[in-house]
mmCIF file of C-alpha atoms in Angstrom:
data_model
loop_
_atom_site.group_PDB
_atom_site.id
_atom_site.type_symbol
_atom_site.label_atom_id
_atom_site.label_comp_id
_atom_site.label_asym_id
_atom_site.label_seq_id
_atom_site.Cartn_x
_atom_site.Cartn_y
_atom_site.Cartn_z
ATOM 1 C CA UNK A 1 3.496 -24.229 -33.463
ATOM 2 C CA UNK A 2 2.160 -21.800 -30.912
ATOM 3 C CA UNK A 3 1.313 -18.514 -31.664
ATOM 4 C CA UNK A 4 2.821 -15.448 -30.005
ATOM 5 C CA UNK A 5 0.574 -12.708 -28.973
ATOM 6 C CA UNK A 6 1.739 -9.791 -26.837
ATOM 7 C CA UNK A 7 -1.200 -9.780 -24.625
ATOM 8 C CA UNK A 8 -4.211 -11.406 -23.686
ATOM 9 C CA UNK A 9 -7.246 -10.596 -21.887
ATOM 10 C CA UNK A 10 -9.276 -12.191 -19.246
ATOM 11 C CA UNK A 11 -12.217 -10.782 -17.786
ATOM 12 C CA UNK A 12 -14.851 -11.693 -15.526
ATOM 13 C CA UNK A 13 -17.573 -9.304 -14.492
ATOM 14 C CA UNK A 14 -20.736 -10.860 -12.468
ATOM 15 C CA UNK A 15 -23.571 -8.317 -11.663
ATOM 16 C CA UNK A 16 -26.541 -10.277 -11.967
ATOM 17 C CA UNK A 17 -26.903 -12.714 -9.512
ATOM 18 C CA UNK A 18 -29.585 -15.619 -9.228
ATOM 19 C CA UNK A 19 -28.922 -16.382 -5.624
ATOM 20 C CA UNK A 20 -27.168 -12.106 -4.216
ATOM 21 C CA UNK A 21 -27.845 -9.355 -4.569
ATOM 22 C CA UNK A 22 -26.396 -7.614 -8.009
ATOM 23 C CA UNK A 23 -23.801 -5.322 -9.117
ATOM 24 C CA UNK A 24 -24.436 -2.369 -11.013
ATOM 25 C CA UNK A 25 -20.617 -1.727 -12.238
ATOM 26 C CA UNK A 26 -19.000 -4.946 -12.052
ATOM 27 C CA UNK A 27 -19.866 -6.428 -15.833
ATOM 28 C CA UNK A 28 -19.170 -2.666 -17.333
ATOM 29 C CA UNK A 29 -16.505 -2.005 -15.076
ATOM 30 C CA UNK A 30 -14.938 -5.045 -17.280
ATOM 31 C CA UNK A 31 -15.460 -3.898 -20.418
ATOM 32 C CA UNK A 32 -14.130 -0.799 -20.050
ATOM 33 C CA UNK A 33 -10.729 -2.119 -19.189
ATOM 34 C CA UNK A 34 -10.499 -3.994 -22.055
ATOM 35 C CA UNK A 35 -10.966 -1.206 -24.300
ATOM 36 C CA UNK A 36 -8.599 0.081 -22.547
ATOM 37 C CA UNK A 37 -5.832 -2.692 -23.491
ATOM 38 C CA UNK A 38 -5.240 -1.702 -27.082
ATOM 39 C CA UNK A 39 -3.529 -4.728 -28.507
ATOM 40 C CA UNK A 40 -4.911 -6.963 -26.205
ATOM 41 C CA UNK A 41 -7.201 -9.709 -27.061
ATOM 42 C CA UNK A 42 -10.001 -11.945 -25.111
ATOM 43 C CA UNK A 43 -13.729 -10.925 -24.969
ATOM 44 C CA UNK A 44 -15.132 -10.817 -21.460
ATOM 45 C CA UNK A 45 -17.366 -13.247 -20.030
ATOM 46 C CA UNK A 46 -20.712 -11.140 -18.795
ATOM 47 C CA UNK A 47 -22.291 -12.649 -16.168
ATOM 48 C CA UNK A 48 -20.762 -16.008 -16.628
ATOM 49 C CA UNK A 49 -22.295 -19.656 -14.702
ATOM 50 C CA UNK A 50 -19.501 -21.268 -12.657
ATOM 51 C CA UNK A 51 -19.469 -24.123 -15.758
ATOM 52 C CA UNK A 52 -18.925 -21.031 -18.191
ATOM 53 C CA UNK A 53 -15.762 -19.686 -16.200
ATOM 54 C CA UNK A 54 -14.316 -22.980 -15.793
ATOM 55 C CA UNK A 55 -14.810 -24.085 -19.357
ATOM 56 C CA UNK A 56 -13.195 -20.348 -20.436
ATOM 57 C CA UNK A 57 -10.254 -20.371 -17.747
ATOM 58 C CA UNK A 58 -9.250 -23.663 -18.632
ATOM 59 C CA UNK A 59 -8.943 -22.940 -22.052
ATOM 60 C CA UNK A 60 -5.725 -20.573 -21.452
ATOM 61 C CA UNK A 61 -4.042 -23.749 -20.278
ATOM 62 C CA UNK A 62 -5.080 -25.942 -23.139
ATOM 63 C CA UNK A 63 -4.269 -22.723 -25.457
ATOM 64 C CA UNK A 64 -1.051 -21.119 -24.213
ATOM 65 C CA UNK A 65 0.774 -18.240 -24.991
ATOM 66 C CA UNK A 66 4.156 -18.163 -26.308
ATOM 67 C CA UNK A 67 5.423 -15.025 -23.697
ATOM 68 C CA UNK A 68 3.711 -11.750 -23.758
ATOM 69 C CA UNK A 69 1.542 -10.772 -21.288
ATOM 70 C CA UNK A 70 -1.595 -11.770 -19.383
ATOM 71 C CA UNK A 71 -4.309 -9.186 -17.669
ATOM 72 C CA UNK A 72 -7.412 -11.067 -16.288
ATOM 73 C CA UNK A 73 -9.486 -8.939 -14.236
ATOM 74 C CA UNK A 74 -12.384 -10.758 -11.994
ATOM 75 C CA UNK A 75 -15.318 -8.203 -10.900
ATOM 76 C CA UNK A 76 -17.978 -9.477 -8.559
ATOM 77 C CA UNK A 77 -18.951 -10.753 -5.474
ATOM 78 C CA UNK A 78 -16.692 -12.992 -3.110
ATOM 79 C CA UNK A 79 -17.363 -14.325 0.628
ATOM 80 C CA UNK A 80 -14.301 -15.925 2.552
ATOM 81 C CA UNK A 81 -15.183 -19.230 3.829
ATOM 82 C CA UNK A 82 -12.959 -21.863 5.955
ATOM 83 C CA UNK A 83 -10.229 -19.190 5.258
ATOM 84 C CA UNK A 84 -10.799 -19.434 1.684
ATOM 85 C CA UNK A 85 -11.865 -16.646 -0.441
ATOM 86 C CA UNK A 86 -14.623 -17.915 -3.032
ATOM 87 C CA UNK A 87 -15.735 -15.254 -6.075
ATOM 88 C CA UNK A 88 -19.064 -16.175 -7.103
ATOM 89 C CA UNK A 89 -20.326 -16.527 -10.740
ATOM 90 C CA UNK A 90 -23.751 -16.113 -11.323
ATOM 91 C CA UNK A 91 -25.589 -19.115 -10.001
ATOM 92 C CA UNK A 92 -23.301 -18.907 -7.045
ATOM 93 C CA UNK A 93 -24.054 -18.371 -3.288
ATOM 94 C CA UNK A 94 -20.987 -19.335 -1.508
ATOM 95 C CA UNK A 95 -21.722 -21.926 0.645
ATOM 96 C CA UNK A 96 -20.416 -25.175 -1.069
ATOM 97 C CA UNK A 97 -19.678 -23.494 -4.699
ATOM 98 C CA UNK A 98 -17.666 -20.392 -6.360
ATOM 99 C CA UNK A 99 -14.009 -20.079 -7.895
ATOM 100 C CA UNK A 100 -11.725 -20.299 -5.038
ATOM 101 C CA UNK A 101 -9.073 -17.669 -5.410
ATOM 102 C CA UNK A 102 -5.729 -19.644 -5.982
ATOM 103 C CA UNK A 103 -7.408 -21.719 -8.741
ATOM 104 C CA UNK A 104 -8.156 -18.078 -10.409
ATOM 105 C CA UNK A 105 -4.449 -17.329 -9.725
ATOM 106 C CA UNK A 106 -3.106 -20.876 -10.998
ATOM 107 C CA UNK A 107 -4.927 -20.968 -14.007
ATOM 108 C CA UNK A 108 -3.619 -17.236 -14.578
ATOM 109 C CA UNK A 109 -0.249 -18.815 -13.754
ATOM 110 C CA UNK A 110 -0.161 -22.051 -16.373
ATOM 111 C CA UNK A 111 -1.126 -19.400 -19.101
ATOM 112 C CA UNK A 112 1.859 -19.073 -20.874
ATOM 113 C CA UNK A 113 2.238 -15.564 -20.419
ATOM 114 C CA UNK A 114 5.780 -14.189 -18.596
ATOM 115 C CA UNK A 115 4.030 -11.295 -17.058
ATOM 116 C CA UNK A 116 0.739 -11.820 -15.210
ATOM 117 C CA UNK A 117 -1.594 -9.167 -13.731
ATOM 118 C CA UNK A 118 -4.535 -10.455 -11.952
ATOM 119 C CA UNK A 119 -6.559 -7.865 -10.619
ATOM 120 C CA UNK A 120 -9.721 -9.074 -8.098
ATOM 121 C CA UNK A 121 -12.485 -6.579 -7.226
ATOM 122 C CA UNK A 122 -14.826 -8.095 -5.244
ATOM 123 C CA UNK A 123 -15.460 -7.830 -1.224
ATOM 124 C CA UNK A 124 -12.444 -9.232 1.018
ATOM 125 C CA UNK A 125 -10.315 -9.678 -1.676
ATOM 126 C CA UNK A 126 -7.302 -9.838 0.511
ATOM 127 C CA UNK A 127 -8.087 -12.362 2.209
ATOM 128 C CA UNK A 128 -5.459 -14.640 0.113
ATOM 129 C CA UNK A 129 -3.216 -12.245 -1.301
ATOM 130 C CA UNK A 130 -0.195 -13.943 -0.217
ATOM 131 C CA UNK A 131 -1.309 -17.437 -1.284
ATOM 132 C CA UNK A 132 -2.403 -15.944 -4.699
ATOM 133 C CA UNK A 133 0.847 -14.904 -5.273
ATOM 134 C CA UNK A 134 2.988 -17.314 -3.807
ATOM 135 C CA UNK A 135 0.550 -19.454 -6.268
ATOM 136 C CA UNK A 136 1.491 -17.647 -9.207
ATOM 137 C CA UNK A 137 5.133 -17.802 -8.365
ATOM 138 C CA UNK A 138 5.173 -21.211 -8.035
ATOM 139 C CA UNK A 139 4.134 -22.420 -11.443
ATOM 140 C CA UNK A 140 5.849 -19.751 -13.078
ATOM 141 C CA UNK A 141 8.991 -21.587 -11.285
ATOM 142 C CA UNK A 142 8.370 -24.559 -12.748
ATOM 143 C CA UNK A 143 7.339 -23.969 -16.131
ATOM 144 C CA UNK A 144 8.993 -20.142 -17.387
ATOM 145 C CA UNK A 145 12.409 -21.430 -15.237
ATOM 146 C CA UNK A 146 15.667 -19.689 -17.129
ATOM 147 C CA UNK A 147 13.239 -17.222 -18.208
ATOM 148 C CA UNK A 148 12.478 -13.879 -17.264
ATOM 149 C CA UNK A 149 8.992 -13.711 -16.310
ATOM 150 C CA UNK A 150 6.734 -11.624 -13.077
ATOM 151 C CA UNK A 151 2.946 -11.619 -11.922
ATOM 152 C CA UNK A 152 1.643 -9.232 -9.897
ATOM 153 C CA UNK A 153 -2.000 -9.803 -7.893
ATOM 154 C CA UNK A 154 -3.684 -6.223 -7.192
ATOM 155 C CA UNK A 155 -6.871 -6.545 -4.985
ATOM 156 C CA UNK A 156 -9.775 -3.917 -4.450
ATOM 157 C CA UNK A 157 -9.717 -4.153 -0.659
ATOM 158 C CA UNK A 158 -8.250 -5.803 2.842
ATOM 159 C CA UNK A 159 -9.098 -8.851 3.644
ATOM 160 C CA UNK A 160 -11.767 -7.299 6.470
ATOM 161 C CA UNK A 161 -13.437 -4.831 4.127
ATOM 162 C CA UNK A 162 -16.151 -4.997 1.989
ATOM 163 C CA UNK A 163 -15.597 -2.790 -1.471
ATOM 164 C CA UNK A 164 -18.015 -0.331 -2.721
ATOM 165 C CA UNK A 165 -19.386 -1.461 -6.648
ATOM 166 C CA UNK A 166 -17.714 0.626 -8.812
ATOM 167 C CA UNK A 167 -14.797 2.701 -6.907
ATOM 168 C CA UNK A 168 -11.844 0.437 -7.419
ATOM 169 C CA UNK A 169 -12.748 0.028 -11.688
ATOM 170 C CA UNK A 170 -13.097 4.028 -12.152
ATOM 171 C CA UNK A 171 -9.806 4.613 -10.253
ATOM 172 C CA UNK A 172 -8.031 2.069 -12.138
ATOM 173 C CA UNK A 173 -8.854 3.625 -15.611
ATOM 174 C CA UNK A 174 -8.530 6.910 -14.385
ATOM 175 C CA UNK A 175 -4.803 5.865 -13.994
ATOM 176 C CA UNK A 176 -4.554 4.155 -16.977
ATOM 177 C CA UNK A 177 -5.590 6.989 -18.953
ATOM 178 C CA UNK A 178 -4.373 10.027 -17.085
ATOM 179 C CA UNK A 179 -1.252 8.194 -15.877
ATOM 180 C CA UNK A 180 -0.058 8.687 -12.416
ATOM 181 C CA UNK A 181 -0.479 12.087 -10.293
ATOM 182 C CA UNK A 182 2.162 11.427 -7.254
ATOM 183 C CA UNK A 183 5.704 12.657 -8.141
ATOM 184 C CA UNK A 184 7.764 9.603 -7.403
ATOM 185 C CA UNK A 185 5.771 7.335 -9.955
ATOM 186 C CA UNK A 186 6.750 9.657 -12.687
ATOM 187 C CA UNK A 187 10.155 8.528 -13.964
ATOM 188 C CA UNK A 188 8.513 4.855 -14.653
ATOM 189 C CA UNK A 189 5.751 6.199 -16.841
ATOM 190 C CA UNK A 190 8.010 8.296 -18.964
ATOM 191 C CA UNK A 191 6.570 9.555 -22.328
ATOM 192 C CA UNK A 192 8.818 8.348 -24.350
ATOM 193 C CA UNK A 193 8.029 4.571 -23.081
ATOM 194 C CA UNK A 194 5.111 3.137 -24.986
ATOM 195 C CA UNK A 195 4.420 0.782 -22.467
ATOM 196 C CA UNK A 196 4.286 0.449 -18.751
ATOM 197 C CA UNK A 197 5.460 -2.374 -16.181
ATOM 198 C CA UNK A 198 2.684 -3.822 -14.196
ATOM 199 C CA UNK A 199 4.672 -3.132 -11.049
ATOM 200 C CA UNK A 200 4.369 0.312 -11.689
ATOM 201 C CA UNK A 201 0.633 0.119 -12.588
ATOM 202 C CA UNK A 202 -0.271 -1.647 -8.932
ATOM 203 C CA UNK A 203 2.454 1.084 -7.224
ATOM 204 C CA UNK A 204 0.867 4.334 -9.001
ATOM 205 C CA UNK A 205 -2.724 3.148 -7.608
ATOM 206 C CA UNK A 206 -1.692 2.497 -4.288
ATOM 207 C CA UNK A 207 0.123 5.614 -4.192
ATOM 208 C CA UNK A 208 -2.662 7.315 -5.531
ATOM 209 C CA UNK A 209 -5.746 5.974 -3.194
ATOM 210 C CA UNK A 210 -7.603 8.741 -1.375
ATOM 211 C CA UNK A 211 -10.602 6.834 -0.718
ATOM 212 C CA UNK A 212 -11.144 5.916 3.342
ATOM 213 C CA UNK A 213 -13.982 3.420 2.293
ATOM 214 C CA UNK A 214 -11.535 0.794 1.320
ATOM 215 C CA UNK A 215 -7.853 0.312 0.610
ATOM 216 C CA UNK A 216 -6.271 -1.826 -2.400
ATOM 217 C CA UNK A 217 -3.368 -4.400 -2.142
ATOM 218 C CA UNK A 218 -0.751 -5.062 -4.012
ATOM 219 C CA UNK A 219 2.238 -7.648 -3.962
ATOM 220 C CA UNK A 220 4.770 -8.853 -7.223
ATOM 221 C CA UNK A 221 7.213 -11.100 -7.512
ATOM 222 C CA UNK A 222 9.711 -10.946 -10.284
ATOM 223 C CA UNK A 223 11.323 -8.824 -13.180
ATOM 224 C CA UNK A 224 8.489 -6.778 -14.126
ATOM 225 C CA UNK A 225 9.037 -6.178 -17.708
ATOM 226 C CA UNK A 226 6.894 -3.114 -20.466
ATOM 227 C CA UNK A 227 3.271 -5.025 -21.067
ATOM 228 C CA UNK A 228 0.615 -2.394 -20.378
ATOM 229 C CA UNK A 229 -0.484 0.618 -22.715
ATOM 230 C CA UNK A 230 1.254 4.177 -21.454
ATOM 231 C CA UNK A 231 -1.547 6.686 -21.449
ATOM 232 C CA UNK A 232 1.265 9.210 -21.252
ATOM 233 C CA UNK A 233 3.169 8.179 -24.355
ATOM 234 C CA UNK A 234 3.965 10.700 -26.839
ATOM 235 C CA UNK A 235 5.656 9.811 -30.589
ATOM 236 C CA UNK A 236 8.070 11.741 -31.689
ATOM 237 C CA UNK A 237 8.640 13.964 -28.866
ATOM 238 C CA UNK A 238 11.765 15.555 -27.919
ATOM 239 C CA UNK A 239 13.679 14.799 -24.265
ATOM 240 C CA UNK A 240 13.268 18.108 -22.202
ATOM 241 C CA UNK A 241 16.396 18.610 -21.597
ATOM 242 C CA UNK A 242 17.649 18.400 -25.235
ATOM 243 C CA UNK A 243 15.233 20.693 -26.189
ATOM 244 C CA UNK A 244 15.839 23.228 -24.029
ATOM 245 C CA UNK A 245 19.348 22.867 -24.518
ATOM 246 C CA UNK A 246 19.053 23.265 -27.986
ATOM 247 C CA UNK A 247 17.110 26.473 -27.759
ATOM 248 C CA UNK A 248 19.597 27.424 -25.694
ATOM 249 C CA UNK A 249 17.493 28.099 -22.282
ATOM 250 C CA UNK A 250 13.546 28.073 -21.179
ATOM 251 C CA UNK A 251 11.783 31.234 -22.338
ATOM 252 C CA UNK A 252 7.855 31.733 -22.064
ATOM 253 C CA UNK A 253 7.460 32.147 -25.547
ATOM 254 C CA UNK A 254 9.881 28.965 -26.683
ATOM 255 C CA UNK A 255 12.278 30.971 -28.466
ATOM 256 C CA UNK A 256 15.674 29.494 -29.313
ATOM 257 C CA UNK A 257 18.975 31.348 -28.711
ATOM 258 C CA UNK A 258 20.738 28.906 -30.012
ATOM 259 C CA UNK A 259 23.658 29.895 -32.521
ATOM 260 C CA UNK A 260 26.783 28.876 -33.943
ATOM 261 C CA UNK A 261 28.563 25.422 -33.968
ATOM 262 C CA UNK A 262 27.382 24.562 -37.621
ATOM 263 C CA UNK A 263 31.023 22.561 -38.009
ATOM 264 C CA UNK A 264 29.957 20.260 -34.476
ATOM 265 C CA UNK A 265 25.760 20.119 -35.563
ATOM 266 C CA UNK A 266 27.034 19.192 -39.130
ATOM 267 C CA UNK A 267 29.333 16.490 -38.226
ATOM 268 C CA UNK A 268 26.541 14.902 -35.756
ATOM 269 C CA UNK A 269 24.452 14.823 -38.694
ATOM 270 C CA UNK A 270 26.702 12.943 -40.666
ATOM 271 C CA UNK A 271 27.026 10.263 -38.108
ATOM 272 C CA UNK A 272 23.161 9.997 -38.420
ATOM 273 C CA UNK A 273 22.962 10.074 -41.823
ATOM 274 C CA UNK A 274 25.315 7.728 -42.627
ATOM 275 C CA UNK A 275 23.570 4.854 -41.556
ATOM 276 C CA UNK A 276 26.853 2.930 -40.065
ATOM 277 C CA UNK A 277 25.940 0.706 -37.203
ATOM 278 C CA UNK A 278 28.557 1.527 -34.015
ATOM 279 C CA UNK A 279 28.558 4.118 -30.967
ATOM 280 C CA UNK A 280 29.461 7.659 -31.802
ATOM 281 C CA UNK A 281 30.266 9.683 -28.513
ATOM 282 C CA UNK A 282 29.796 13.815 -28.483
ATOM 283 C CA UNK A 283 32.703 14.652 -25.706
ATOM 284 C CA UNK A 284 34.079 18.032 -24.171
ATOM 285 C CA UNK A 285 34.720 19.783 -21.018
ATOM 286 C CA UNK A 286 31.808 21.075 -18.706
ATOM 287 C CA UNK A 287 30.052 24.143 -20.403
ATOM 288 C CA UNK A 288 31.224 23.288 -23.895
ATOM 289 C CA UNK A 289 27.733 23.014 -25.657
ATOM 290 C CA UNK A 290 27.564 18.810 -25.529
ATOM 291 C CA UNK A 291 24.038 18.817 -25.232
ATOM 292 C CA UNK A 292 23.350 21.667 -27.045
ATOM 293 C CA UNK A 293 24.837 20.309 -29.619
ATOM 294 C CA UNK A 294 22.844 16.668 -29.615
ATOM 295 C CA UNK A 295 19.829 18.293 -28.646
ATOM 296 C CA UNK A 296 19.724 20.438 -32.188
ATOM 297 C CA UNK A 297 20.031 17.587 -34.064
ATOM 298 C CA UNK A 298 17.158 15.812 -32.194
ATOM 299 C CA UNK A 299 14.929 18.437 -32.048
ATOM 300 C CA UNK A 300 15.898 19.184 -35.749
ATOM 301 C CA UNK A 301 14.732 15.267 -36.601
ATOM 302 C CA UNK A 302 11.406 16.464 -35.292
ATOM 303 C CA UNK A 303 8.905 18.455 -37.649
ATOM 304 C CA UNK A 304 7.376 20.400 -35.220
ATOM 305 C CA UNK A 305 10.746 21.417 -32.976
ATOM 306 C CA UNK A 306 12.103 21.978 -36.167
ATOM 307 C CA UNK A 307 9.856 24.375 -37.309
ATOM 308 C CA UNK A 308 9.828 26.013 -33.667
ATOM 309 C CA UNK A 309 13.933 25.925 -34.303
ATOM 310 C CA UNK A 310 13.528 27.694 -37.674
ATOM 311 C CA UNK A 311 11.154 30.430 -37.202
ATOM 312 C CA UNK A 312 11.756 32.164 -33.896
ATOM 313 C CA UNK A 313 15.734 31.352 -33.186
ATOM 314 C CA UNK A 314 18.228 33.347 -34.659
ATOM 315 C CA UNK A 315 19.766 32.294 -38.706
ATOM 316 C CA UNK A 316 21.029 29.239 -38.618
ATOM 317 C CA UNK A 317 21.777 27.268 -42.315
ATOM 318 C CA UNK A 318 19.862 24.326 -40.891
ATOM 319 C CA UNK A 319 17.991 23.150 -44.005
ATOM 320 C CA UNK A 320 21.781 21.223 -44.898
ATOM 321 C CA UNK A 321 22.315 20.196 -41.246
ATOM 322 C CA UNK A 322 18.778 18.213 -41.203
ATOM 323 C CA UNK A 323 19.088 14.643 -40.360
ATOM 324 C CA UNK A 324 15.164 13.558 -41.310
ATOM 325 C CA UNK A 325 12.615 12.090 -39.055
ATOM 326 C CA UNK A 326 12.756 8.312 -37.366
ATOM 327 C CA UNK A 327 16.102 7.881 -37.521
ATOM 328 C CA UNK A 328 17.683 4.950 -35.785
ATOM 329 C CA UNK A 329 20.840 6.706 -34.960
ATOM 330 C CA UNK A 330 21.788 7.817 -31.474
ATOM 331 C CA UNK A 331 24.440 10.508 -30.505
ATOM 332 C CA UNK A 332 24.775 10.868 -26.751
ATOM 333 C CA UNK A 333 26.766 13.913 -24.686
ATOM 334 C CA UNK A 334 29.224 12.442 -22.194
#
């Protein structure tokens, strides 16, 4: 019986060379990510022969996952030749030899895994983007059909342009743990998702670039489902807007106005509390205090709000209207 993992790692980073010049970033530019990838596992290959990579690629097709995710990450050199791009292990030069890039893809692909990030960082990268993914696509076709599954191939650099050793690694960890800086990537890094879509991991770096020396790729194909760690993730926090309605407005010093409705807070409570499984819905007309109302008994369910909530609103007999922390219950306005 196979065993399910949530994610594995695969990562190749080449910077000493017996036939190129080397790399100074691409074997630690490897390792970082990875400790990046809590719950992740896979040790990288450092400087790997071509007969190391094979041996270690082929194994995630004799090996499979059941589901969960796949990140490989290949950090090197690469030199298109007769319109294939070839990354280059260690004892590699290019001419006759190297990984082509669609075997790095369709070994990615036969993994197991339902959602599959490759990530290339090497010179020309994009030279077989499309065929990568198409690739990837494919096999997932053929052997994750009736289930829900997406890979997604992000490359350093156009097809045309070389990349410069280092750039592309330190702005993808800067994004993975700073999260995203334009506006519109936002809403799909929300901190009260513990995990982020790969879609929206290739997206926020694109939309984030502001380097003229090179410019990343990105194409997906499929329903890009949670698999990597959100760096913006925060337990136990309370939804803005349920906060501040509970405290009854913003104020610079986070004090709560809130008062009254100790009936409507109480009886929310008891839906919580009781532990029945079914919907309970909070309705009223506009105005009315809906999510004032829900937002006092989530922010009440939270130590710190709570405390907040106690200390600097006005009296309110909350110590019997407390429905305790990590509570599986759910009231919601309408």
């Amino acid at each position: 019986m196979q065993e399910r993992v949530r994610g594995r790692f695969v990562g190749i980073g080449v910077g000493s060379y017996e036939l190129v010049q080397p790399l100074q970033h691409a074997v630690s530019d490897v390792r970082e990510l990875c400790a990046l990838l809590k719950g992740y596992e896979g040790e990288p290959l450092a400087d790997p022969t071509e007969a190391d990579i094979r041996a270690h690629m082929k194994a995630l097709r004799t090996n499979p996952q059941d589901g969960g995710a796949l990140v490989a990450l290949w950090s090197g050199h690469a030199i298109p030749v007769a319109g294939n791009l070839r990354l280059l292990a260690r004892d590699n030069d290019g001419a006759v030899d190297g990984i082509m890039l669609h075997e790095f893809a369709l070994w990615c692909a036969a993994s197991g895994a339902h959602q599959v990030l490759i990530v290339i960082d090497a010179c020309y990268s994009g030279a077989q983007l499309d065929e990568a993914v198409r690739t990837v696509a494919a096999v997932q076709e053929e052997l994750l059909a009736g289930q829900v599954h997406w890979a997604g191939v992000l490359v350093s650099c156009s097809s045309i342009e070389t990349a410069r050793d280092g750039l592309f690694g330190g702005k993808l960890r800067k994004l993975l743990r700073a999260g995203p800086t334009a506006d519109e990537d936002a809403r799909r890094w929300s901190d009260r998702t513990a995990l982020v879509d790969g879609g929206a991991v290739g997206t926020a770096l694109l939309n984030a670039w502001d380097s003229d020396v090179q410019r990343p790729r990105f194409m997906q194909y499929g329903s890009a489902q949670p698999m990597l760690p959100n760096p913006l993730y925060a337990a136990n926090t309370v939804v803005k807007h349920l906060l501040l309605a509970a405290r009854g407005g913003d104020s610079a010093d986070n004090r709560s106005w809130f008062t009254g409705r100790t009936a409507q807070v109480d009886k929310v409570v008891g839906w919580v509390k009781s532990g029945a499984a079914g919907l309970r819905v909070v309705t009223g007309s506009p105005g009315t205090g809906k999510s004032a109302v829900v937002g006092r008994v989530v922010s009440l369910s939270n130590p710190a709000e709570r405390d907040l909530l106690l200390t600097t609103g006005p009296s309110f007999p909350a110590r019997r209207s407390r429905p305790g922390s990590g509570r599986r219950g759910r009231a919601r306005p309408r």
